[in-house]
CSV table of C-alpha atoms in Angstrom, one decimal:
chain,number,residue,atom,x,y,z
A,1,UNK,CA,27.0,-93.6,-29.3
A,2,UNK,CA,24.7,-91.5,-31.8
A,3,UNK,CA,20.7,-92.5,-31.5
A,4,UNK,CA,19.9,-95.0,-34.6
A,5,UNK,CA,17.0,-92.4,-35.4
A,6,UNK,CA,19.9,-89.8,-35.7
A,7,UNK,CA,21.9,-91.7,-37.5
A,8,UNK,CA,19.5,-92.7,-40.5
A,9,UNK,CA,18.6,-89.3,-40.7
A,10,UNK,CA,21.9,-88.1,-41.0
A,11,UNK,CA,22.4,-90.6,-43.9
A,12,UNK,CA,19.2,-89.8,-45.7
A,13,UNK,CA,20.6,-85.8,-45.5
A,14,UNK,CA,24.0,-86.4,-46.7
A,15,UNK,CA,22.3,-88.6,-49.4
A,16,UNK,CA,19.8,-85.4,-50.7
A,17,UNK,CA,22.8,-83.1,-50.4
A,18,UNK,CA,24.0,-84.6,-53.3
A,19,UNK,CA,21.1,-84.4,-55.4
A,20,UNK,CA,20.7,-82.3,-58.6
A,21,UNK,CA,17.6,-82.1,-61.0
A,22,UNK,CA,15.4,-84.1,-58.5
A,23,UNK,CA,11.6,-84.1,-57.6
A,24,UNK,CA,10.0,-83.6,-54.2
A,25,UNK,CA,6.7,-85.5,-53.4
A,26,UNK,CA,4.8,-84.0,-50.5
A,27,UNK,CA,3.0,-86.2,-48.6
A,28,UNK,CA,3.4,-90.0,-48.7
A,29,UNK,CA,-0.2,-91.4,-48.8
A,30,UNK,CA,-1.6,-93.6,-50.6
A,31,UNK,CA,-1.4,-91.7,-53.9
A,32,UNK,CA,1.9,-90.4,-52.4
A,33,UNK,CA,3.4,-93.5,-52.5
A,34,UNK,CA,2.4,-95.1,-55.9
A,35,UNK,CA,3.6,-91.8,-57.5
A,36,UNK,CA,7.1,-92.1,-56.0
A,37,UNK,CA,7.6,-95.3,-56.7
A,38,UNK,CA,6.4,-94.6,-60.6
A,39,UNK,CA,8.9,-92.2,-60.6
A,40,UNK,CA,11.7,-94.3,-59.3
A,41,UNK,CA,11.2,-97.3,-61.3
A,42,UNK,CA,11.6,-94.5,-64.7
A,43,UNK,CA,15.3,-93.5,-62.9
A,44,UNK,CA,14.2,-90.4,-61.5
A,45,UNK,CA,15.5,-89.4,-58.3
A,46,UNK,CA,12.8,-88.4,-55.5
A,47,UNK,CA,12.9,-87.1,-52.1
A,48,UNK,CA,9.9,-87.4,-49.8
A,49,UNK,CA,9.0,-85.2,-47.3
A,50,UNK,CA,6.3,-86.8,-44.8
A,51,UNK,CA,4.9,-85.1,-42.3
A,52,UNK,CA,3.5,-88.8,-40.1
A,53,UNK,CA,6.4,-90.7,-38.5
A,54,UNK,CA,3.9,-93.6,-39.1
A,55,UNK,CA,5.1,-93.7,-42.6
A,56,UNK,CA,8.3,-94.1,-42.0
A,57,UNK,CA,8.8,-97.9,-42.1
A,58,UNK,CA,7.4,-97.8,-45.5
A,59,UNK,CA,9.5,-95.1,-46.6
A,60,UNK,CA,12.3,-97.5,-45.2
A,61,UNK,CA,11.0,-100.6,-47.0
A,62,UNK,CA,11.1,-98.5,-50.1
A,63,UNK,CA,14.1,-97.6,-50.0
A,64,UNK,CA,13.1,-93.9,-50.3
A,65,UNK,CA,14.9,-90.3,-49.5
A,66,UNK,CA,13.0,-88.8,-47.2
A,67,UNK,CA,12.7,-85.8,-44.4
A,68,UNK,CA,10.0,-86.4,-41.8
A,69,UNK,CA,8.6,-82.7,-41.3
A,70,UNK,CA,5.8,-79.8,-42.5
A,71,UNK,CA,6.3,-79.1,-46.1
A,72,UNK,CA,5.3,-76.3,-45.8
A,73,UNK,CA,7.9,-75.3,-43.8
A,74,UNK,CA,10.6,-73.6,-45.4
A,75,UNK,CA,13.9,-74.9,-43.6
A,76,UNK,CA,11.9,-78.6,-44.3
A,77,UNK,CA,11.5,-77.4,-48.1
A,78,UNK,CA,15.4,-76.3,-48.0
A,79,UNK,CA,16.8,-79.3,-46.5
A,80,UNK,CA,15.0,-81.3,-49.4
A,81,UNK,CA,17.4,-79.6,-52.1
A,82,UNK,CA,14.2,-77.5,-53.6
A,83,UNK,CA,17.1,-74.9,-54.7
A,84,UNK,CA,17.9,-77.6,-56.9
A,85,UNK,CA,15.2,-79.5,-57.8
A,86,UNK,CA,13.4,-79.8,-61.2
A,87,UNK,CA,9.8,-80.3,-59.7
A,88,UNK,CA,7.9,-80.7,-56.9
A,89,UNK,CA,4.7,-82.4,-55.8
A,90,UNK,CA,2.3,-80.8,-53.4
A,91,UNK,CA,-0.1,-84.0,-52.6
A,92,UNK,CA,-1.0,-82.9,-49.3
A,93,UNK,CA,-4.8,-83.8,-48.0
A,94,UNK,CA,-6.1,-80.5,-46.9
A,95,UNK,CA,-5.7,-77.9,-50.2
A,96,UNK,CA,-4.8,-74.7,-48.4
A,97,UNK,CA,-1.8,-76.6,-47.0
A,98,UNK,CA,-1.3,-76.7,-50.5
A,99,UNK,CA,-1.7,-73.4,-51.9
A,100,UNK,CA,0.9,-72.5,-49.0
A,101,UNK,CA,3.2,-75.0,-50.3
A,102,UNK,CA,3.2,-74.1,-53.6
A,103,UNK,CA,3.1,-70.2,-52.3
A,104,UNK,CA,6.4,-71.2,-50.5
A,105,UNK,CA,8.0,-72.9,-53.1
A,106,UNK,CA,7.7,-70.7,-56.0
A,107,UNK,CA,9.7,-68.1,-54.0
A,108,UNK,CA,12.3,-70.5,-52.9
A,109,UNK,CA,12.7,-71.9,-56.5
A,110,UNK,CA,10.9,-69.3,-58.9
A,111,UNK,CA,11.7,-71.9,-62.2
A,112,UNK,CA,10.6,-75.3,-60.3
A,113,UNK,CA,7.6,-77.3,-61.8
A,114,UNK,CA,5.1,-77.3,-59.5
A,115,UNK,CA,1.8,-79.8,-59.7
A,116,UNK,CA,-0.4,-79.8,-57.2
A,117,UNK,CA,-3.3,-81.9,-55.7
A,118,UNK,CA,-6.8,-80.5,-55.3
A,119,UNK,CA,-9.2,-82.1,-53.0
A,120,UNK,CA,-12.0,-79.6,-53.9
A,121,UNK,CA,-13.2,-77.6,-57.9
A,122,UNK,CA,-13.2,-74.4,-55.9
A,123,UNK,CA,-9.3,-74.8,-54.5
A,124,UNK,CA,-7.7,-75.2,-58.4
A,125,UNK,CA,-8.2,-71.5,-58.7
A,126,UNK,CA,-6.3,-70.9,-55.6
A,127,UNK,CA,-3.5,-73.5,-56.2
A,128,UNK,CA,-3.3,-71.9,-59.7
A,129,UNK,CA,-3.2,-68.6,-58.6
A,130,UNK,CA,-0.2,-69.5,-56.2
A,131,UNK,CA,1.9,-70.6,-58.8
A,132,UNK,CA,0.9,-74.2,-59.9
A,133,UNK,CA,2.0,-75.1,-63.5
A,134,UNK,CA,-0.8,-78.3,-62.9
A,135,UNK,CA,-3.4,-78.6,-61.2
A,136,UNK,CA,-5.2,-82.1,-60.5
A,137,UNK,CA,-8.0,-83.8,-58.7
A,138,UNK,CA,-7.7,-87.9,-58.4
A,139,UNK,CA,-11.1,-87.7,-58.5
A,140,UNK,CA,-11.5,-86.1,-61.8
A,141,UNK,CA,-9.6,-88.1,-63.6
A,142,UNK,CA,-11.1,-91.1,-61.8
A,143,UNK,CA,-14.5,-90.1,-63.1
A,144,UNK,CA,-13.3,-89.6,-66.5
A,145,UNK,CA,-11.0,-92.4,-67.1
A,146,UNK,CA,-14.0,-94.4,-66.2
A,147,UNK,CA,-16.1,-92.8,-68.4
A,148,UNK,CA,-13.9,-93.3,-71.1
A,149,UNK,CA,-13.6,-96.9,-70.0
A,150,UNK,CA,-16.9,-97.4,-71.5
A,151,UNK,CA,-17.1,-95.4,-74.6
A,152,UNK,CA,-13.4,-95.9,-75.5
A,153,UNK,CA,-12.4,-99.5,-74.2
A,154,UNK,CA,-9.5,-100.0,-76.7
A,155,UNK,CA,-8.3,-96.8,-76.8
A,156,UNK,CA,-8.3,-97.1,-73.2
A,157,UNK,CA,-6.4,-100.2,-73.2
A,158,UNK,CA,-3.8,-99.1,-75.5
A,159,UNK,CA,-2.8,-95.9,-73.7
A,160,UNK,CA,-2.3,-98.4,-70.7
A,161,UNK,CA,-0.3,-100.5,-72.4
A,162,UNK,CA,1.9,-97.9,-74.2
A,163,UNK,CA,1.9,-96.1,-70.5
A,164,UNK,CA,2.1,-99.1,-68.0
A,165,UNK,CA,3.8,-102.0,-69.6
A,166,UNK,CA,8.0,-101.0,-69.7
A,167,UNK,CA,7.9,-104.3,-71.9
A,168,UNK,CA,5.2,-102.8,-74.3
A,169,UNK,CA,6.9,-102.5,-78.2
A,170,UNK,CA,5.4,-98.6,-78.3
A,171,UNK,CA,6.4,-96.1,-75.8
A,172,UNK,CA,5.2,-92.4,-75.3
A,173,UNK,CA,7.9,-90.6,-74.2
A,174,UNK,CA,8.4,-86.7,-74.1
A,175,UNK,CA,11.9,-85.3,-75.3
A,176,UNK,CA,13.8,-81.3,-74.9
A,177,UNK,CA,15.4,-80.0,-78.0
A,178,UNK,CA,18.7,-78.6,-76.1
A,179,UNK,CA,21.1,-75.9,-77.5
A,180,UNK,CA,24.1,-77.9,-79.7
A,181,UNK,CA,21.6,-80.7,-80.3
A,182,UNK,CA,22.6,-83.0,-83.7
A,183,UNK,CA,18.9,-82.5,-84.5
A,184,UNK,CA,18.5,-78.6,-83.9
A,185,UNK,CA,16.8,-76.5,-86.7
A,186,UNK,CA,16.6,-79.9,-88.4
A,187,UNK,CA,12.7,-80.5,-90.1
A,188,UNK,CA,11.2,-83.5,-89.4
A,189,UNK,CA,11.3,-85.1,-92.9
A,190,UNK,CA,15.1,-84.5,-93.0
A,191,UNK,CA,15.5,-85.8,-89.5
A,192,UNK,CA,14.3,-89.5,-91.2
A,193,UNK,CA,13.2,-90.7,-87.6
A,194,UNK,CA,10.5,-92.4,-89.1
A,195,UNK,CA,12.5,-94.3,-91.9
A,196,UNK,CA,15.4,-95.1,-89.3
A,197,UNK,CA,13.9,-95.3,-86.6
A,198,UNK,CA,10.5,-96.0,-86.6
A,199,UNK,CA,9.6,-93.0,-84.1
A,200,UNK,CA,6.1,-90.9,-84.7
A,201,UNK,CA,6.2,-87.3,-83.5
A,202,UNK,CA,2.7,-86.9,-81.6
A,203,UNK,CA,3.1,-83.0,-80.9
A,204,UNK,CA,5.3,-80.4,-80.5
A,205,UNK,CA,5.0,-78.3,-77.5
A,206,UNK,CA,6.9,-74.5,-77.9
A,207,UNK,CA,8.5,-72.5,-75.3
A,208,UNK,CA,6.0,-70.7,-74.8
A,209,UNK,CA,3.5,-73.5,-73.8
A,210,UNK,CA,1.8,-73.4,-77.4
A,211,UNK,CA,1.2,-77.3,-78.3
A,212,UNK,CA,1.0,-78.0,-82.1
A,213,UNK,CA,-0.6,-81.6,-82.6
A,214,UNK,CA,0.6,-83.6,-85.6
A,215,UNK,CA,2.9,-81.7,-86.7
A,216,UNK,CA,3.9,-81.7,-90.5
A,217,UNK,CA,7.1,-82.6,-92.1
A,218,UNK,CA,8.6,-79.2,-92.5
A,219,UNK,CA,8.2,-78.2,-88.8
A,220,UNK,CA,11.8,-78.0,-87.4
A,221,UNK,CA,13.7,-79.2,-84.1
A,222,UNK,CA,13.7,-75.6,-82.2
A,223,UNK,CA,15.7,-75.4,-79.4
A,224,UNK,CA,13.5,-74.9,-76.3
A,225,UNK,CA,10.5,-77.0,-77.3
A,226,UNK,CA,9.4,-80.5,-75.8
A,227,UNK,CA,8.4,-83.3,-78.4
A,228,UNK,CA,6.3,-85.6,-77.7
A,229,UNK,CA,7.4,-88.8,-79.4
A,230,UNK,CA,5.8,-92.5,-79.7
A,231,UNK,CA,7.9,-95.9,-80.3
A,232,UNK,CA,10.4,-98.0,-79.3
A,233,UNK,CA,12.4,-97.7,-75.6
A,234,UNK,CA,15.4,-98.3,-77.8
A,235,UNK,CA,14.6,-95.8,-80.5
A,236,UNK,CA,13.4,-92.9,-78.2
A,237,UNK,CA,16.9,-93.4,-76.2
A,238,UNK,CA,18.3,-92.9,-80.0
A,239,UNK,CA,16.6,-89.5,-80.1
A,240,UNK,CA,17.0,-88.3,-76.9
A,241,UNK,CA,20.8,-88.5,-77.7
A,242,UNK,CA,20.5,-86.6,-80.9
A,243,UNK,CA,18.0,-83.7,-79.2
A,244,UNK,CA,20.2,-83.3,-76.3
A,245,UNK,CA,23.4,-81.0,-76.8
């Protein structure tokens, strides 16, 4: 009879084998955790890779892929379909685990996304310099949205519910123009998304990284770029069909 242990692990394998497209959280802490299951609960599928056995009856509660094993370990990195993901997560604690993660997976996968975690200012050059698209400290952003808190209180709380509330009316949402799309080389006045659909275009962000912010009603649909788009859940899946080819 094969070991239980063996058994789940076997199905969890089989399970990542067939993913395409995915993301890869290292590390399932606390922030860990929360993060995978944001991502889940927007559709995306997420394989874990957790270093602590301790972790593994949440991972099972979850209802999470997941390897138990070093990240930074290639064979582990491997295993967790990085060949084929979209992104990947490097939320380890210590930051040069880190900047050998994201050293290791920008030569298994030179195209993935990487964002990485940085405990310390002085690592982000490092974890940058490695090959991290993103870099970000929790307790930046902690600082800041608390800041903000104060001087900003209704922006604040209208960012959370446009971000946080899947029942909010208004939605950000970011979109790719793909090759063949309906909308490609189309301008934004002659598109009418925001007679028929009720849809503002926030920014335009071009191949090449550059981000143009309000864009004006001549700018085209360019294959390639991302647009970041505000509005309905029911209107933005409207446009994501007519951007995608």
């Amino acid at each position: 009879m094969m070991d239980p242990t063996r058994s789940l692990e076997a199905k969890l394998e089989n399970q990542i084998n067939k993913l395409n497209d995915h993301y890869i959280v290292c590390g399932y802490g606390r922030i860990g955790r929360l993060l995978t299951q944001y991502l889940i609960q927007k559709y995306i599928n997420v394989v874990v890779i957790e270093k602590d056995r301790k972790h593994e009856t949440e991972l099972n509660s979850d209802g999470v892929l997941y390897l138990i094993g070093d990240a930074a370990d290639e064979n582990v990195l491997i295993r967790a379909g990085i060949k084929r993901a979209s992104g990947i997560i490097a939320g380890l604690g210590i930051d040069n685990e880190n900047v050998l993660l994201v050293q290791l997976a920008k030569q298994l996968n030179p195209v993935i996304f990487i964002v990485a975690r940085a405990s310390r200012d002085s690592s982000k050059k490092f974890l940058e310099q490695a090959g991290a698209h993103k870099v970000i400290s929790p307790y930046d952003i902690g600082a800041r949205r608390m800041a903000h808190a104060i001087l900003r209180p209704t922006v604040i709380k209208f960012l959370e519910t446009a971000f946080n509330d899947e029942e909010a009316e208004l939605q950000f949402e970011e979109i790719r123009v793909w090759q063949g799309a309906k909308l490609a080389n189309v301008s934004l006045v002659e598109s009418n998304i925001r007679q028929e659909m009720n849809l503002i275009v926030i920014a335009i962000q071009d191949k090449k990284g550059g981000m143009i912010f309000n864009p004006k009603a001549d700018t085209k649909f360019v294959t390639g770029d991302t647009i970041v788009v505000m509005g309905s859940a029911k209107s933005i899946k409207r446009l994501e069909s007519l951007l995608r080819g």
